[in-house]
Short mmCIF file of C-alpha atoms in Angstrom, two decimals:
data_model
loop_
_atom_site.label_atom_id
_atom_site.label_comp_id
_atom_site.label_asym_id
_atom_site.label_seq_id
_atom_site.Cartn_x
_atom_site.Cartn_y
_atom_site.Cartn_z
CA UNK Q 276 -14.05 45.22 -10.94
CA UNK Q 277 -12.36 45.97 -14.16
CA UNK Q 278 -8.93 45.11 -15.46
CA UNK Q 279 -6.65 46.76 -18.48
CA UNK Q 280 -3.66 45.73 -20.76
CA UNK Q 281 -1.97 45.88 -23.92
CA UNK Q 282 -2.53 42.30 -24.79
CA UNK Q 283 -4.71 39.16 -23.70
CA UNK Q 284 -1.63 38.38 -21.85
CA UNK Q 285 -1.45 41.37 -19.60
CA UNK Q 286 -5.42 41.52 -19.09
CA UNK Q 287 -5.26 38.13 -17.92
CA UNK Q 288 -1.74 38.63 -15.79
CA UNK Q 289 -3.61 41.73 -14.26
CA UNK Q 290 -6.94 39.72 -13.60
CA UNK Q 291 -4.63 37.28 -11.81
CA UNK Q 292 -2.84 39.73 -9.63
CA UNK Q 293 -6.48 41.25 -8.65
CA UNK Q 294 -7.79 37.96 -7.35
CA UNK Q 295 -4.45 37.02 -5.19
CA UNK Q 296 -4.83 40.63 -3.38
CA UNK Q 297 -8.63 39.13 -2.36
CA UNK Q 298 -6.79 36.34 -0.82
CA UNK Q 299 -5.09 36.27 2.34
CA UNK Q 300 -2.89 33.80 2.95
CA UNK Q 301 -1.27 32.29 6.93
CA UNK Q 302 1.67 30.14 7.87
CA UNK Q 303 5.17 28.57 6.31
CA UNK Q 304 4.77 28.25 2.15
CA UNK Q 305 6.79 26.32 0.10
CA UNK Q 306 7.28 27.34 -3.75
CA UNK Q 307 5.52 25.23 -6.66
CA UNK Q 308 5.48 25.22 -10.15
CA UNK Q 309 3.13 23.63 -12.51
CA UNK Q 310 1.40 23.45 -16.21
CA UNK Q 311 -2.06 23.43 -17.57
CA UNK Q 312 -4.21 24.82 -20.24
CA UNK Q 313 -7.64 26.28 -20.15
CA UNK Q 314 -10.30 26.19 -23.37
CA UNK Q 315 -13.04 28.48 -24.24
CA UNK Q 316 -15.37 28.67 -27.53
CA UNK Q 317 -13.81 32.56 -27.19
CA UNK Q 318 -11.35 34.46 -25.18
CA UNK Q 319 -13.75 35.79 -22.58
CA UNK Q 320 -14.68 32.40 -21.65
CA UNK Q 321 -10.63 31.19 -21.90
CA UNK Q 322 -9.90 33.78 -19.50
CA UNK Q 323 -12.91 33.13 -17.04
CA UNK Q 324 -11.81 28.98 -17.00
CA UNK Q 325 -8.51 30.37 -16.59
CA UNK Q 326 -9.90 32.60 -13.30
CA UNK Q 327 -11.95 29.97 -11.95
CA UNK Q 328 -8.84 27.21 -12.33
CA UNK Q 329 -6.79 29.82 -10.17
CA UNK Q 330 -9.32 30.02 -7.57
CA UNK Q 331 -9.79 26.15 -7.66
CA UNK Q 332 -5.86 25.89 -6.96
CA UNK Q 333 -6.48 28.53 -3.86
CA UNK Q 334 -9.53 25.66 -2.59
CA UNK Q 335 -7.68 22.38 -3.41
CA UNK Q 336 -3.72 23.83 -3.04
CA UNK Q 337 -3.73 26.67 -0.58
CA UNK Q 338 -1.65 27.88 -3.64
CA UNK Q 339 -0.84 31.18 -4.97
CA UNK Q 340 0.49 32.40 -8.04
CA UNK Q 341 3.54 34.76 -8.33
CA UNK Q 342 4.46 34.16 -11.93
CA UNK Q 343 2.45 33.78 -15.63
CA UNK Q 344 3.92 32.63 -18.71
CA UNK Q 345 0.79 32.68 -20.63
CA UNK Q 346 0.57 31.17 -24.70
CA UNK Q 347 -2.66 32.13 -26.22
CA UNK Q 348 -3.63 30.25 -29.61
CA UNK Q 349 -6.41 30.88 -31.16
CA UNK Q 350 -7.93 27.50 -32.77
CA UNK Q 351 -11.18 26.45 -33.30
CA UNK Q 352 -11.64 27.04 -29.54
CA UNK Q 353 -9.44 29.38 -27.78
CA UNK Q 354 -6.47 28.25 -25.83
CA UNK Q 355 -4.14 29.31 -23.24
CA UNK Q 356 -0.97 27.39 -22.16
CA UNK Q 357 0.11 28.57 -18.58
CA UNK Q 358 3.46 27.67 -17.12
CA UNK Q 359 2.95 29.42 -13.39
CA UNK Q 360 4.80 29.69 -10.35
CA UNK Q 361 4.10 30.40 -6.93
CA UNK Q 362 3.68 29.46 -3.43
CA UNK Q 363 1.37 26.87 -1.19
CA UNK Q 364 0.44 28.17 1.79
CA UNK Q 365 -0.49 26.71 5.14
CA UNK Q 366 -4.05 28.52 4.86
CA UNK Q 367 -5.71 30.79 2.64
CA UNK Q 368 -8.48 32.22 3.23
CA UNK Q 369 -10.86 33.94 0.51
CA UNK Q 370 -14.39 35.21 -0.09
CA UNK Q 371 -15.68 34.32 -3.08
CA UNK Q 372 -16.39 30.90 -4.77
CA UNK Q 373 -15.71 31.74 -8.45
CA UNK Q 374 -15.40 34.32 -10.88
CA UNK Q 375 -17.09 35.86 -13.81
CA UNK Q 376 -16.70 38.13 -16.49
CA UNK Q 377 -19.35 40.50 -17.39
CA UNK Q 378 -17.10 41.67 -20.92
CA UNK Q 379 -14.27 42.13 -22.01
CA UNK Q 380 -13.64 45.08 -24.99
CA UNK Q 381 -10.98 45.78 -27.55
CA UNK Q 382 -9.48 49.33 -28.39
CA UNK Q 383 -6.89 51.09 -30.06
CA UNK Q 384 -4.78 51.62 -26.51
CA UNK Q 385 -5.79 47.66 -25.97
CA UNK Q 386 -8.08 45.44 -23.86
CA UNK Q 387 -10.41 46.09 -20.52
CA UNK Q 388 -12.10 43.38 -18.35
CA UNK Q 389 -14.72 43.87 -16.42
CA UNK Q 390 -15.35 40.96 -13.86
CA UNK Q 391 -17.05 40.04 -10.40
CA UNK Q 392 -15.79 38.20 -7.85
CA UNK Q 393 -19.09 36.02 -6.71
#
């Protein structure tokens, strides 16, 4: 599967939004928010902790996420701040355990993902 945007921030927006149409989700919902941050010695591995947290919240929450406010800084390891919102579902049900990402590239038009869903 493959991904595109502008900036880090709309590659990993757009990877988000391709694993919640995997996911299907049943029953009443009630909205959450929350905060966390995800590490990586480089951005491809920031953005596949940052996958695999979203699928852990879809295991341990039944939760989906609508909306990304995304901070990427660029220390010594790579870092991105999420402030998300979204819903927690009776059920969801989903078939794949994690994700990975096979590379990501940088152009002139911007960035392109290419993942699997595993």
């Amino acid at each position: 599967m493959e991904v595109e945007g502008k900036t880090i921030r709309d590659v990993a927006k757009n990877l988000i939004k391709e694993i919640n149409d995997k996911v299907n989700t049943f029953g009443e919902y009630e909205n959450f928010s929350t905060k966390f941050e995800v590490k990586g010695k480089d951005i491809r591995e920031a953005l596949e902790d940052l996958a695999n947290k979203i699928v852990s919240y879809f295991e341990k929450k039944n939760a989906i996420f609508e909306e990304l406010e995304i901070e990427v800084v660029p220390l010594k390891k790579w870092v991105l701040r999420i402030v998300a919102k979204g819903k927690v579902f009776e059920d969801v049900k989903k078939d794949f355990r994690e994700v990975k990402i096979s590379r990501l590239e940088e152009s002139e038009s911007g960035w392109k993902l290419e993942f699997s869903l595993n």
